[in-house]
Tab-separated table of C-alpha atoms and ligand atoms in Angstrom:
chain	number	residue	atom	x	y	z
A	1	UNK	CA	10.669	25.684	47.395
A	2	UNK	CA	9.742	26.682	43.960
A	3	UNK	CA	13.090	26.238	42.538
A	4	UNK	CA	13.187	22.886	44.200
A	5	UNK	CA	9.415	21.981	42.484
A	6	UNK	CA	10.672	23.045	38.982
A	7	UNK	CA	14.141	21.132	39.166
A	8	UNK	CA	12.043	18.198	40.106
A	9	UNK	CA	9.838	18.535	37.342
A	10	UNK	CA	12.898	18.962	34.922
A	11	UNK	CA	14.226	16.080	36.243
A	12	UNK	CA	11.014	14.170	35.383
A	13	UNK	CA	10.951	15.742	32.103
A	14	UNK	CA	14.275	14.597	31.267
A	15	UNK	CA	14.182	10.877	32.931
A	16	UNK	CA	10.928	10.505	30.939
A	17	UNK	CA	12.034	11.256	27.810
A	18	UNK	CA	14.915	9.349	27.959
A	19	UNK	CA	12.953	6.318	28.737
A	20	UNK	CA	10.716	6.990	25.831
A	21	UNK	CA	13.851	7.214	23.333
A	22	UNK	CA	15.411	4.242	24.393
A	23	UNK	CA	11.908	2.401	23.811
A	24	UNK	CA	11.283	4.055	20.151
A	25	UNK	CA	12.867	3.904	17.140
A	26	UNK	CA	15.294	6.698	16.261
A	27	UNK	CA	14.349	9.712	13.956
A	28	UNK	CA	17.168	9.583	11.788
A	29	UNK	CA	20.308	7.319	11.592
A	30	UNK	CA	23.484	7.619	9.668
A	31	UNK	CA	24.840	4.603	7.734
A	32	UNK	CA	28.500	5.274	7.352
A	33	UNK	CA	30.461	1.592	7.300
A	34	UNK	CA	31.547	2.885	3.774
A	35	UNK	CA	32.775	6.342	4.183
A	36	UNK	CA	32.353	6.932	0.412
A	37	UNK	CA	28.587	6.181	0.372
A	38	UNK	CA	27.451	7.239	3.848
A	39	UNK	CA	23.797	7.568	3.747
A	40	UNK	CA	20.923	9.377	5.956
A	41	UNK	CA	18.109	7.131	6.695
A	42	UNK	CA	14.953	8.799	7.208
A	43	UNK	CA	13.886	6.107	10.112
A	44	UNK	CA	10.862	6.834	11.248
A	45	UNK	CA	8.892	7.556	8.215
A	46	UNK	CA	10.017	3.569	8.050
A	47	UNK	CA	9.682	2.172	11.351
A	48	UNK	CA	5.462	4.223	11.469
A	49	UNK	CA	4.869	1.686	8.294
A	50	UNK	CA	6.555	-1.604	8.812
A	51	UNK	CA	7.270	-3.655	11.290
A	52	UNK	CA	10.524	-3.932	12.755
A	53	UNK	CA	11.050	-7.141	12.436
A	54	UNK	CA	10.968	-6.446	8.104
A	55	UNK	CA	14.537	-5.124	8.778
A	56	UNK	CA	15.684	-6.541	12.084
A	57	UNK	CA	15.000	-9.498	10.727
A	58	UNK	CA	16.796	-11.520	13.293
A	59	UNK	CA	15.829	-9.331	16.522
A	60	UNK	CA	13.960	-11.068	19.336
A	61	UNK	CA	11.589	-8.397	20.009
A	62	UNK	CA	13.200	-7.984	23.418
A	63	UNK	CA	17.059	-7.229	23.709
A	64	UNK	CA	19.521	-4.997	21.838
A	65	UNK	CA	19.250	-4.678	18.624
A	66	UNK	CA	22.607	-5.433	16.464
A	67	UNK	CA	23.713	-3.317	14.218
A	68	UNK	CA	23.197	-5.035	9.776
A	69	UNK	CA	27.178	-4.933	9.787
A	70	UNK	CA	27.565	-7.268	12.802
A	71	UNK	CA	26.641	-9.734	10.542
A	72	UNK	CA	26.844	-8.558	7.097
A	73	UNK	CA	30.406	-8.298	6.208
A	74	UNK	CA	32.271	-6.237	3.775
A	75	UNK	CA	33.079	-9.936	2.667
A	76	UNK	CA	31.423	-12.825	1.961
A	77	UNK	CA	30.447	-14.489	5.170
A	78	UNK	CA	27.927	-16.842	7.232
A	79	UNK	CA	25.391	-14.024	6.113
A	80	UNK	CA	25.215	-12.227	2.392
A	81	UNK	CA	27.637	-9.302	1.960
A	82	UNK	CA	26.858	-5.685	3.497
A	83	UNK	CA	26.288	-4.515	-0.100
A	84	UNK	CA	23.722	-7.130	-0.290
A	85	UNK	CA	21.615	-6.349	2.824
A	86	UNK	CA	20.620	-2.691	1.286
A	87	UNK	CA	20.835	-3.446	-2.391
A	88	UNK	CA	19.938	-6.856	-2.808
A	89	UNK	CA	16.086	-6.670	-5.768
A	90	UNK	CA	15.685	-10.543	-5.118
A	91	UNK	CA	14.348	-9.788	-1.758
A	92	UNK	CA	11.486	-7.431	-0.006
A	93	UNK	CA	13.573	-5.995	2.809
A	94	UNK	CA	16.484	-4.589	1.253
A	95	UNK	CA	16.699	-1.068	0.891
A	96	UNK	CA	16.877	-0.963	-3.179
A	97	UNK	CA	14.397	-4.421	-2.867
A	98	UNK	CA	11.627	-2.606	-1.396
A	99	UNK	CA	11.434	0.319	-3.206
A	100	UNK	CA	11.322	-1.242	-6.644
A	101	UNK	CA	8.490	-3.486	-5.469
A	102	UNK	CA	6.756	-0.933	-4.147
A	103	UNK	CA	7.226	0.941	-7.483
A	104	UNK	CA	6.145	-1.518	-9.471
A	105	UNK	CA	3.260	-2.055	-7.790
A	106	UNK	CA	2.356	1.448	-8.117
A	107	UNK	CA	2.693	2.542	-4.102
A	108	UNK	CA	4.727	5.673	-3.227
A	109	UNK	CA	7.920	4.338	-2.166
A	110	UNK	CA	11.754	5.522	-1.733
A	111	UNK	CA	14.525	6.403	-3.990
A	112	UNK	CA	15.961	3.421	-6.017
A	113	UNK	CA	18.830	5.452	-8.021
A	114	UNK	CA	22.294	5.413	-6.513
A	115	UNK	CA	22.343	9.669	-6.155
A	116	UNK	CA	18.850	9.187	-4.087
A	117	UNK	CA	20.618	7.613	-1.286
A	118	UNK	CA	24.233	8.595	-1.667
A	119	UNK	CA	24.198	11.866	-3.279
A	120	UNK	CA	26.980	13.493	-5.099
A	121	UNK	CA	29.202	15.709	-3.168
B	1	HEC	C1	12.807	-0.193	6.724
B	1	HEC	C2	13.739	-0.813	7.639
B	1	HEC	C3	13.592	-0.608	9.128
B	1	HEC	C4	12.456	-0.708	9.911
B	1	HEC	C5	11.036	-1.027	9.491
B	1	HEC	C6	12.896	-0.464	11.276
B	1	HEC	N1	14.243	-0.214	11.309
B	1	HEC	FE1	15.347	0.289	12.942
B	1	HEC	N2	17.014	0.497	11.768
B	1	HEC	C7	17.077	0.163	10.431
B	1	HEC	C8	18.441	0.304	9.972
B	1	HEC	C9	18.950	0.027	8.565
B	1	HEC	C10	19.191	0.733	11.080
B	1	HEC	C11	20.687	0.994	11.139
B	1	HEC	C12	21.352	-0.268	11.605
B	1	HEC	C13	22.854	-0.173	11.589
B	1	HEC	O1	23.385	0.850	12.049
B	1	HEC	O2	23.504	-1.120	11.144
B	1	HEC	C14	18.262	0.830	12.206
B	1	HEC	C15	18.617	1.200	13.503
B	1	HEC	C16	17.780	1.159	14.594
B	1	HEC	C17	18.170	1.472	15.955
B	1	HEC	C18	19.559	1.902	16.386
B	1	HEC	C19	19.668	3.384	16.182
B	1	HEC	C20	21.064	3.909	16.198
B	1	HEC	O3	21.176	5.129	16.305
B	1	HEC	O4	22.027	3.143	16.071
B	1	HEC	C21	17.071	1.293	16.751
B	1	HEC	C22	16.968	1.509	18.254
B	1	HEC	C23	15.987	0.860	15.882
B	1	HEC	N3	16.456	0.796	14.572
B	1	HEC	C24	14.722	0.522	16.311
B	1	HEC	C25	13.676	0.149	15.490
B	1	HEC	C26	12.326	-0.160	15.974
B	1	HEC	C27	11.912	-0.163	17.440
B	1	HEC	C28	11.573	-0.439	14.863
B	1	HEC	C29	10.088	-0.781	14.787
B	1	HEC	C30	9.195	0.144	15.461
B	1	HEC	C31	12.441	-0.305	13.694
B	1	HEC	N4	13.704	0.041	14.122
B	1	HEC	C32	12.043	-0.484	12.378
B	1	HEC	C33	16.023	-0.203	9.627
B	1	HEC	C34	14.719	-0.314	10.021
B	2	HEC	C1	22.325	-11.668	13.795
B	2	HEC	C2	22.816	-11.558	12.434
B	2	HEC	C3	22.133	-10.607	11.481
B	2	HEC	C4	21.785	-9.280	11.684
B	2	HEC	C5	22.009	-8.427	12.919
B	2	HEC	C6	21.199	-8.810	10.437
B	2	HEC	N1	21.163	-9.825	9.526
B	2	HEC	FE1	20.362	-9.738	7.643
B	2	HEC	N2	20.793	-11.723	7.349
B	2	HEC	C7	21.465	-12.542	8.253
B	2	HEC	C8	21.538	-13.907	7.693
B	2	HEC	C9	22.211	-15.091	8.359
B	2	HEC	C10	20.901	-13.865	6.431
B	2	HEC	C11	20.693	-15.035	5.446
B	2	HEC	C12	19.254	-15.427	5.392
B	2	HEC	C13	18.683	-15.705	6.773
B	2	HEC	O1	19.260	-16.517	7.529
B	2	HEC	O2	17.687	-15.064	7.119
B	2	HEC	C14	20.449	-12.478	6.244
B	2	HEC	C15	19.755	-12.013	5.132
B	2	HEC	C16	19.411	-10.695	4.893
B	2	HEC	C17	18.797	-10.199	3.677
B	2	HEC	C18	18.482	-11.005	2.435
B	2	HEC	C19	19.702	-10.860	1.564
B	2	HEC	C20	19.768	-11.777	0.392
B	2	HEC	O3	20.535	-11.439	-0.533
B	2	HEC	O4	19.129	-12.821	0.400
B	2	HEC	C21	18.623	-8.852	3.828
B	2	HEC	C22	18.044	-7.870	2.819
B	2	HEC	C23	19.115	-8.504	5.154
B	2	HEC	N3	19.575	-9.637	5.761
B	2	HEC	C24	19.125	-7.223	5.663
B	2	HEC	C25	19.543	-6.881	6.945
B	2	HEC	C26	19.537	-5.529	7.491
B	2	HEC	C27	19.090	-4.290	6.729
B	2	HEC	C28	19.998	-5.601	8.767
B	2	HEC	C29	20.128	-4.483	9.781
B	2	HEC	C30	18.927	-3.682	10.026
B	2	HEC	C31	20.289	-7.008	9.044
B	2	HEC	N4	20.025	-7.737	7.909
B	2	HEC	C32	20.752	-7.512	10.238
B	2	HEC	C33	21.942	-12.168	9.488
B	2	HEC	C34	21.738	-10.934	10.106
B	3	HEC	C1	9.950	-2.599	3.405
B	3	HEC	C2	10.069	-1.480	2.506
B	3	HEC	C3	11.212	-0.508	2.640
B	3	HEC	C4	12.503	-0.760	3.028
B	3	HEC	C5	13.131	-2.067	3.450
B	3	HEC	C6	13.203	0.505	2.942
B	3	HEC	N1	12.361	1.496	2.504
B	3	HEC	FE1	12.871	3.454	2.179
B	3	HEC	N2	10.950	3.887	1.737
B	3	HEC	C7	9.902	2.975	1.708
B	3	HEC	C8	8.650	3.690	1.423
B	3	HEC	C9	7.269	3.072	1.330
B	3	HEC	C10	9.006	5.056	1.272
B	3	HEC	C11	8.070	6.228	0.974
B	3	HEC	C12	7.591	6.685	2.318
B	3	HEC	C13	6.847	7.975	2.305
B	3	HEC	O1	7.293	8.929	1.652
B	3	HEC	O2	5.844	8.013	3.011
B	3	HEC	C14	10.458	5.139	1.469
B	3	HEC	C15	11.178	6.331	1.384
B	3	HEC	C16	12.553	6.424	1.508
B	3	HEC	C17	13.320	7.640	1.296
B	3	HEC	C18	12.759	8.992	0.876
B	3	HEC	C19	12.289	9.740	2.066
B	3	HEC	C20	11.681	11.077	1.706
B	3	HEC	O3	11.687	11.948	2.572
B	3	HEC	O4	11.204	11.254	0.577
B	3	HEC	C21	14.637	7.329	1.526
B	3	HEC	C22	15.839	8.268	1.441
B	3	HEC	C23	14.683	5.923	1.881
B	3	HEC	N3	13.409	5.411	1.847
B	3	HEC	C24	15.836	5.247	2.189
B	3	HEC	C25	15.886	3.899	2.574
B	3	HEC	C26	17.093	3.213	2.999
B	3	HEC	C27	18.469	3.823	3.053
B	3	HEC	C28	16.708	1.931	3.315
B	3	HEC	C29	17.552	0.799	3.847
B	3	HEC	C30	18.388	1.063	5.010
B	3	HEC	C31	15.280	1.832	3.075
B	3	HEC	N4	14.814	3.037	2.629
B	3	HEC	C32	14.537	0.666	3.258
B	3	HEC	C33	9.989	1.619	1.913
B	3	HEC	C34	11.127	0.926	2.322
B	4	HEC	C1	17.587	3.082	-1.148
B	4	HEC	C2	18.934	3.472	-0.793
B	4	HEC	C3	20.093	3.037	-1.632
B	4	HEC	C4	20.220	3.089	-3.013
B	4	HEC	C5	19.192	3.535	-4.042
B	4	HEC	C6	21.567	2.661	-3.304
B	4	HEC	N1	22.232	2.368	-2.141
B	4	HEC	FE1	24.195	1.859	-1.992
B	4	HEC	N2	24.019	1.749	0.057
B	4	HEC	C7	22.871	1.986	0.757
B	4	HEC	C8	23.144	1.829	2.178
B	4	HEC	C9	22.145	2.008	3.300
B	4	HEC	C10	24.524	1.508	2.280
B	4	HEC	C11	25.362	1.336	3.551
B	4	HEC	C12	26.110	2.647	3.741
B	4	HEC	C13	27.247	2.614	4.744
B	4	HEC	O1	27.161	1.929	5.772
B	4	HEC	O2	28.270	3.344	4.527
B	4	HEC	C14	25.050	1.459	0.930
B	4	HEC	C15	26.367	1.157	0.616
B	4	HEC	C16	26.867	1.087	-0.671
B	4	HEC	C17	28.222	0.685	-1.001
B	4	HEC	C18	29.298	0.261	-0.006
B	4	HEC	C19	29.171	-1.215	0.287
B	4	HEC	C20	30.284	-1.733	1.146
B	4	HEC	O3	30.316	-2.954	1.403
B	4	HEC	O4	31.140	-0.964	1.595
B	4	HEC	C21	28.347	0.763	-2.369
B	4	HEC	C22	29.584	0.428	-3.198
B	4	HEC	C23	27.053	1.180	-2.883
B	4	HEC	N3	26.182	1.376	-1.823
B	4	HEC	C24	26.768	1.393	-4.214
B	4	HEC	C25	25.520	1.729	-4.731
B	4	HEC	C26	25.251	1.873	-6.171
B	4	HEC	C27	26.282	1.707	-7.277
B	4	HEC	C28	23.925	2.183	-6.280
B	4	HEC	C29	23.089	2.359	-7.557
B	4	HEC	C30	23.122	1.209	-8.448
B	4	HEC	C31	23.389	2.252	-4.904
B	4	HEC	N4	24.379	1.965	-4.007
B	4	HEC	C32	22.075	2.564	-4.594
B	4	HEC	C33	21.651	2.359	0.239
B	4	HEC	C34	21.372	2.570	-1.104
């Protein structure tokens, strides 16, 4: 009977926290379309101060959410170039875009030279 209690309660455990993770943004995730400039994104230092929506820009707050490259191309496209989603300064939610604004505007924000995001090897 005990053993039976504590399986159930495992079970539980485990059922619960996979419905939590499939709710919440991931920890970490791996960028790796370009296998010469793969790069670790720290996600949830991102996803506890913006809103989604600043990076799934096109998500309808309810279904999947699509990965940049199914629409951002390694060419040009319907939708600017991969390079551009990460790198582009014009704009607030690129990768590169973000950090120099925050920069400049004097707010701790994330690396903005090529080796802080794809390091040497
Ligand atoms: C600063 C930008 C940014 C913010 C803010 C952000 N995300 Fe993400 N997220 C990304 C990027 C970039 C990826 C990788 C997409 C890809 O693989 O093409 C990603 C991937 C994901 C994935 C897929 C993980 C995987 O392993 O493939 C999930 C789920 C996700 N985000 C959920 C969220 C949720 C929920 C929020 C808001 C609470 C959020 N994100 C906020 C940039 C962001
Ligand atoms: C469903 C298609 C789709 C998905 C998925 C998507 N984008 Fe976009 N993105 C677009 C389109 C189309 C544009 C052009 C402007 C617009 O329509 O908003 C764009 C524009 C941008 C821009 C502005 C670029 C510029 O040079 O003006 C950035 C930055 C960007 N996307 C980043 C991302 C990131 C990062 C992801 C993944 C987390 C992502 N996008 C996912 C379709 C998409
Ligand atoms: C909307 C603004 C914004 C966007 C978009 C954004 N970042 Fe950041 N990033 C930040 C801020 C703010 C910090 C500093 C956070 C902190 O240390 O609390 C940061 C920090 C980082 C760090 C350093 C983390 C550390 O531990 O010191 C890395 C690496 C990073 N970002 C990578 C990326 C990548 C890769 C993308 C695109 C996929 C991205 N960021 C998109 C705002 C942004
Ligand atoms: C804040 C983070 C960040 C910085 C800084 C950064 N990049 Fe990137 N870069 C990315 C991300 C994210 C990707 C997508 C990686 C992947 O999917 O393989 C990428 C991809 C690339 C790609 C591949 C694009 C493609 O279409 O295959 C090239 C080339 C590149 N970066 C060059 C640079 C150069 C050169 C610099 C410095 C001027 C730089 N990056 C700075 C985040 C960054």
């Amino acid at each position: 009977m005990k053993k039976f209690v504590s399986i159930a309660v495992a079970l539980a455990f485990v059922f619960g926290v996979t419905l939590v993770l499939a709710a919440t943004a991931p920890e970490k995730v791996t960028l790796k379309a370009n296998p010469k400039k793969v790069v670790e994104f720290p996600h949830k230092i991102h996803s506890d101060q913006f809103k989604c929506e600043v990076c799934h820009h096109k998500w309808d707050k309810k279904g999947e959410l699509k990965a940049c490259l199914d629409c951002h191309k390694k060419t040009d496209g319907d939708a600017p170039k991969y390079y551009k989603a990460f790198h582009d300064l014009k704009v607030d939610n690129s990768c590169v875009g973000c950090h120099t604004k925050m920069g400049k505007d004097g707010k701790k924000a994330g690396p903005t030279k090529c080796a802080g995001c794809h390091p040497k090897k």
